[in-house]
Amino acid sequence: MKKLIATTLGVVLAAGAVSAFAGSQDRENLAQCKADVKAFYGDDTRIRLRSIKHSSGDAHMRLMVTPKGGDNTLVVCSVTRDGASSLADRDGVALAASAQEQKVSFAD
């Protein structure tokens, strides 16, 4: 019985440590997304986090954005492992991309 309690306690503590790390990374990603949204829509924009999904190390945050004097719109902010972020509307149409993603050349 003591083994079962010790094992359960160990699993709970390990899960808590992993979620604490993920939480701090999500906070950093959210701050980056908020800065991108404010750069695109303006500083008077209201931003609310709706959900966060992770896939293959990338974070996808659904944000409810209300520009000053405008209607609510859903924006998806994606942050890659490398820290590059991009904004898209609910249909997946790109609104803005980081400087790393904007470097495209057709000269070659």
mmCIF file with all atom_site columns, C-alpha atoms in Angstrom:
data_model
loop_
_atom_site.group_PDB
_atom_site.id
_atom_site.type_symbol
_atom_site.label_atom_id
_atom_site.label_alt_id
_atom_site.label_comp_id
_atom_site.label_asym_id
_atom_site.label_entity_id
_atom_site.label_seq_id
_atom_site.pdbx_PDB_ins_code
_atom_site.Cartn_x
_atom_site.Cartn_y
_atom_site.Cartn_z
_atom_site.occupancy
_atom_site.B_iso_or_equiv
_atom_site.pdbx_formal_charge
_atom_site.auth_seq_id
_atom_site.auth_comp_id
_atom_site.auth_asym_id
_atom_site.auth_atom_id
_atom_site.pdbx_PDB_model_num
ATOM 1   C CA . MET A 1 1   ? 0.000   0.000  0.000   1.00 0.00 ? 1   MET A CA 1
ATOM 2   C CA . LYS A 1 2   ? 2.859   2.399  0.813   1.00 0.00 ? 2   LYS A CA 1
ATOM 3   C CA . LYS A 1 3   ? 4.412   1.644  -2.570  1.00 0.00 ? 3   LYS A CA 1
ATOM 4   C CA . LEU A 1 4   ? 1.191   2.567  -4.335  1.00 0.00 ? 4   LEU A CA 1
ATOM 5   C CA . ILE A 1 5   ? 0.922   5.867  -2.441  1.00 0.00 ? 5   ILE A CA 1
ATOM 6   C CA . ALA A 1 6   ? 4.578   6.713  -3.106  1.00 0.00 ? 6   ALA A CA 1
ATOM 7   C CA . THR A 1 7   ? 4.232   5.908  -6.799  1.00 0.00 ? 7   THR A CA 1
ATOM 8   C CA . THR A 1 8   ? 1.052   7.967  -7.117  1.00 0.00 ? 8   THR A CA 1
ATOM 9   C CA . LEU A 1 9   ? 2.647   10.890 -5.328  1.00 0.00 ? 9   LEU A CA 1
ATOM 10  C CA . GLY A 1 10  ? 5.720   10.677 -7.597  1.00 0.00 ? 10  GLY A CA 1
ATOM 11  C CA . VAL A 1 11  ? 3.583   10.690 -10.746 1.00 0.00 ? 11  VAL A CA 1
ATOM 12  C CA . VAL A 1 12  ? 1.569   13.692 -9.515  1.00 0.00 ? 12  VAL A CA 1
ATOM 13  C CA . LEU A 1 13  ? 4.714   15.665 -8.666  1.00 0.00 ? 13  LEU A CA 1
ATOM 14  C CA . ALA A 1 14  ? 6.331   14.844 -12.018 1.00 0.00 ? 14  ALA A CA 1
ATOM 15  C CA . ALA A 1 15  ? 3.216   15.928 -13.908 1.00 0.00 ? 15  ALA A CA 1
ATOM 16  C CA . GLY A 1 16  ? 3.144   19.162 -11.921 1.00 0.00 ? 16  GLY A CA 1
ATOM 17  C CA . ALA A 1 17  ? 6.745   19.945 -12.843 1.00 0.00 ? 17  ALA A CA 1
ATOM 18  C CA . VAL A 1 18  ? 6.079   19.365 -16.554 1.00 0.00 ? 18  VAL A CA 1
ATOM 19  C CA . SER A 1 19  ? 2.943   21.523 -16.517 1.00 0.00 ? 19  SER A CA 1
ATOM 20  C CA . ALA A 1 20  ? 4.787   24.323 -14.680 1.00 0.00 ? 20  ALA A CA 1
ATOM 21  C CA . PHE A 1 21  ? 7.432   24.373 -17.441 1.00 0.00 ? 21  PHE A CA 1
ATOM 22  C CA . ALA A 1 22  ? 4.785   24.303 -20.164 1.00 0.00 ? 22  ALA A CA 1
ATOM 23  C CA . GLY A 1 23  ? 2.947   27.109 -18.415 1.00 0.00 ? 23  GLY A CA 1
ATOM 24  C CA . SER A 1 24  ? 5.958   29.416 -18.431 1.00 0.00 ? 24  SER A CA 1
ATOM 25  C CA . GLN A 1 25  ? 6.609   28.714 -22.122 1.00 0.00 ? 25  GLN A CA 1
ATOM 26  C CA . ASP A 1 26  ? 2.934   29.358 -22.893 1.00 0.00 ? 26  ASP A CA 1
ATOM 27  C CA . ARG A 1 27  ? 3.130   32.686 -21.047 1.00 0.00 ? 27  ARG A CA 1
ATOM 28  C CA . GLU A 1 28  ? 6.137   33.714 -23.159 1.00 0.00 ? 28  GLU A CA 1
ATOM 29  C CA . ASN A 1 29  ? 4.367   32.654 -26.362 1.00 0.00 ? 29  ASN A CA 1
ATOM 30  C CA . LEU A 1 30  ? 1.217   34.536 -25.331 1.00 0.00 ? 30  LEU A CA 1
ATOM 31  C CA . ALA A 1 31  ? 3.214   37.708 -24.668 1.00 0.00 ? 31  ALA A CA 1
ATOM 32  C CA . GLN A 1 32  ? 4.794   37.396 -28.123 1.00 0.00 ? 32  GLN A CA 1
ATOM 33  C CA . CYS A 1 33  ? 1.382   36.838 -29.747 1.00 0.00 ? 33  CYS A CA 1
ATOM 34  C CA . LYS A 1 34  ? -0.120  39.829 -27.944 1.00 0.00 ? 34  LYS A CA 1
ATOM 35  C CA . ALA A 1 35  ? 2.729   42.025 -29.177 1.00 0.00 ? 35  ALA A CA 1
ATOM 36  C CA . ASP A 1 36  ? 2.168   40.784 -32.749 1.00 0.00 ? 36  ASP A CA 1
ATOM 37  C CA . VAL A 1 37  ? -1.589  41.423 -32.552 1.00 0.00 ? 37  VAL A CA 1
ATOM 38  C CA . LYS A 1 38  ? -1.074  44.933 -31.171 1.00 0.00 ? 38  LYS A CA 1
ATOM 39  C CA . ALA A 1 39  ? 1.451   45.665 -33.929 1.00 0.00 ? 39  ALA A CA 1
ATOM 40  C CA . PHE A 1 40  ? -1.096  44.535 -36.537 1.00 0.00 ? 40  PHE A CA 1
ATOM 41  C CA . TYR A 1 41  ? -4.335  45.986 -35.095 1.00 0.00 ? 41  TYR A CA 1
ATOM 42  C CA . GLY A 1 42  ? -3.035  48.847 -32.925 1.00 0.00 ? 42  GLY A CA 1
ATOM 43  C CA . ASP A 1 43  ? -2.243  49.418 -29.254 1.00 0.00 ? 43  ASP A CA 1
ATOM 44  C CA . ASP A 1 44  ? -5.889  49.961 -28.228 1.00 0.00 ? 44  ASP A CA 1
ATOM 45  C CA . THR A 1 45  ? -6.803  46.386 -29.142 1.00 0.00 ? 45  THR A CA 1
ATOM 46  C CA . ARG A 1 46  ? -8.393  44.104 -26.539 1.00 0.00 ? 46  ARG A CA 1
ATOM 47  C CA . ILE A 1 47  ? -7.052  40.530 -26.586 1.00 0.00 ? 47  ILE A CA 1
ATOM 48  C CA . ARG A 1 48  ? -8.479  37.492 -24.793 1.00 0.00 ? 48  ARG A CA 1
ATOM 49  C CA . LEU A 1 49  ? -7.012  33.982 -24.859 1.00 0.00 ? 49  LEU A CA 1
ATOM 50  C CA . ARG A 1 50  ? -9.564  31.352 -25.907 1.00 0.00 ? 50  ARG A CA 1
ATOM 51  C CA . SER A 1 51  ? -7.457  28.183 -26.122 1.00 0.00 ? 51  SER A CA 1
ATOM 52  C CA . ILE A 1 52  ? -3.966  26.775 -26.564 1.00 0.00 ? 52  ILE A CA 1
ATOM 53  C CA . LYS A 1 53  ? -3.093  23.680 -28.579 1.00 0.00 ? 53  LYS A CA 1
ATOM 54  C CA . HIS A 1 54  ? 0.306   22.070 -29.013 1.00 0.00 ? 54  HIS A CA 1
ATOM 55  C CA . SER A 1 55  ? 1.380   19.987 -31.993 1.00 0.00 ? 55  SER A CA 1
ATOM 56  C CA . SER A 1 56  ? 4.876   18.859 -32.888 1.00 0.00 ? 56  SER A CA 1
ATOM 57  C CA . GLY A 1 57  ? 6.389   21.346 -30.450 1.00 0.00 ? 57  GLY A CA 1
ATOM 58  C CA . ASP A 1 58  ? 4.524   24.324 -31.927 1.00 0.00 ? 58  ASP A CA 1
ATOM 59  C CA . ALA A 1 59  ? 1.934   26.307 -29.959 1.00 0.00 ? 59  ALA A CA 1
ATOM 60  C CA . HIS A 1 60  ? -1.313  27.462 -31.570 1.00 0.00 ? 60  HIS A CA 1
ATOM 61  C CA . MET A 1 61  ? -3.233  30.059 -29.586 1.00 0.00 ? 61  MET A CA 1
ATOM 62  C CA . ARG A 1 62  ? -6.766  31.089 -30.441 1.00 0.00 ? 62  ARG A CA 1
ATOM 63  C CA . LEU A 1 63  ? -7.283  34.714 -29.462 1.00 0.00 ? 63  LEU A CA 1
ATOM 64  C CA . MET A 1 64  ? -10.465 36.796 -29.449 1.00 0.00 ? 64  MET A CA 1
ATOM 65  C CA . VAL A 1 65  ? -9.365  40.204 -30.713 1.00 0.00 ? 65  VAL A CA 1
ATOM 66  C CA . THR A 1 66  ? -11.423 43.392 -30.472 1.00 0.00 ? 66  THR A CA 1
ATOM 67  C CA . PRO A 1 67  ? -9.854  46.397 -32.219 1.00 0.00 ? 67  PRO A CA 1
ATOM 68  C CA . LYS A 1 68  ? -10.892 49.812 -30.904 1.00 0.00 ? 68  LYS A CA 1
ATOM 69  C CA . GLY A 1 69  ? -14.246 50.614 -32.478 1.00 0.00 ? 69  GLY A CA 1
ATOM 70  C CA . GLY A 1 70  ? -14.325 47.284 -34.322 1.00 0.00 ? 70  GLY A CA 1
ATOM 71  C CA . ASP A 1 71  ? -16.034 43.907 -34.101 1.00 0.00 ? 71  ASP A CA 1
ATOM 72  C CA . ASN A 1 72  ? -14.685 40.802 -32.410 1.00 0.00 ? 72  ASN A CA 1
ATOM 73  C CA . THR A 1 73  ? -12.588 38.577 -34.607 1.00 0.00 ? 73  THR A CA 1
ATOM 74  C CA . LEU A 1 74  ? -10.900 35.259 -33.951 1.00 0.00 ? 74  LEU A CA 1
ATOM 75  C CA . VAL A 1 75  ? -7.154  35.222 -34.610 1.00 0.00 ? 75  VAL A CA 1
ATOM 76  C CA . VAL A 1 76  ? -4.895  32.172 -34.478 1.00 0.00 ? 76  VAL A CA 1
ATOM 77  C CA . CYS A 1 77  ? -1.321  32.882 -33.430 1.00 0.00 ? 77  CYS A CA 1
ATOM 78  C CA . SER A 1 78  ? 1.176   30.105 -34.094 1.00 0.00 ? 78  SER A CA 1
ATOM 79  C CA . VAL A 1 79  ? 4.607   30.049 -32.458 1.00 0.00 ? 79  VAL A CA 1
ATOM 80  C CA . THR A 1 80  ? 7.175   27.527 -33.699 1.00 0.00 ? 80  THR A CA 1
ATOM 81  C CA . ARG A 1 81  ? 9.910   25.878 -31.655 1.00 0.00 ? 81  ARG A CA 1
ATOM 82  C CA . ASP A 1 82  ? 12.347  28.420 -33.101 1.00 0.00 ? 82  ASP A CA 1
ATOM 83  C CA . GLY A 1 83  ? 10.248  31.291 -31.737 1.00 0.00 ? 83  GLY A CA 1
ATOM 84  C CA . ALA A 1 84  ? 8.882   32.470 -35.096 1.00 0.00 ? 84  ALA A CA 1
ATOM 85  C CA . SER A 1 85  ? 5.265   33.576 -34.879 1.00 0.00 ? 85  SER A CA 1
ATOM 86  C CA . SER A 1 86  ? 2.501   34.142 -37.402 1.00 0.00 ? 86  SER A CA 1
ATOM 87  C CA . LEU A 1 87  ? -1.071  35.407 -37.272 1.00 0.00 ? 87  LEU A CA 1
ATOM 88  C CA . ALA A 1 88  ? -3.999  34.025 -39.238 1.00 0.00 ? 88  ALA A CA 1
ATOM 89  C CA . ASP A 1 89  ? -7.743  34.587 -39.237 1.00 0.00 ? 89  ASP A CA 1
ATOM 90  C CA . ARG A 1 90  ? -10.241 31.850 -38.397 1.00 0.00 ? 90  ARG A CA 1
ATOM 91  C CA . ASP A 1 91  ? -10.112 30.566 -41.986 1.00 0.00 ? 91  ASP A CA 1
ATOM 92  C CA . GLY A 1 92  ? -6.319  30.238 -41.968 1.00 0.00 ? 92  GLY A CA 1
ATOM 93  C CA . VAL A 1 93  ? -5.591  33.293 -44.103 1.00 0.00 ? 93  VAL A CA 1
ATOM 94  C CA . ALA A 1 94  ? -2.304  34.863 -43.008 1.00 0.00 ? 94  ALA A CA 1
ATOM 95  C CA . LEU A 1 95  ? -2.545  38.285 -41.373 1.00 0.00 ? 95  LEU A CA 1
ATOM 96  C CA . ALA A 1 96  ? 1.096   38.772 -40.449 1.00 0.00 ? 96  ALA A CA 1
ATOM 97  C CA . ALA A 1 97  ? 4.245   36.704 -40.240 1.00 0.00 ? 97  ALA A CA 1
ATOM 98  C CA . SER A 1 98  ? 7.533   37.170 -38.471 1.00 0.00 ? 98  SER A CA 1
ATOM 99  C CA . ALA A 1 99  ? 10.526  38.649 -40.301 1.00 0.00 ? 99  ALA A CA 1
ATOM 100 C CA . GLN A 1 100 ? 12.037  35.165 -40.648 1.00 0.00 ? 100 GLN A CA 1
ATOM 101 C CA . GLU A 1 101 ? 9.017   33.930 -42.619 1.00 0.00 ? 101 GLU A CA 1
ATOM 102 C CA . GLN A 1 102 ? 8.761   37.038 -44.813 1.00 0.00 ? 102 GLN A CA 1
ATOM 103 C CA . LYS A 1 103 ? 12.131  36.529 -46.498 1.00 0.00 ? 103 LYS A CA 1
ATOM 104 C CA . VAL A 1 104 ? 11.115  35.084 -49.846 1.00 0.00 ? 104 VAL A CA 1
ATOM 105 C CA . SER A 1 105 ? 13.102  35.434 -53.026 1.00 0.00 ? 105 SER A CA 1
ATOM 106 C CA . PHE A 1 106 ? 12.026  34.554 -56.551 1.00 0.00 ? 106 PHE A CA 1
ATOM 107 C CA . ALA A 1 107 ? 15.375  35.605 -58.066 1.00 0.00 ? 107 ALA A CA 1
ATOM 108 C CA . ASP A 1 108 ? 16.942  32.129 -57.802 1.00 0.00 ? 108 ASP A CA 1
#
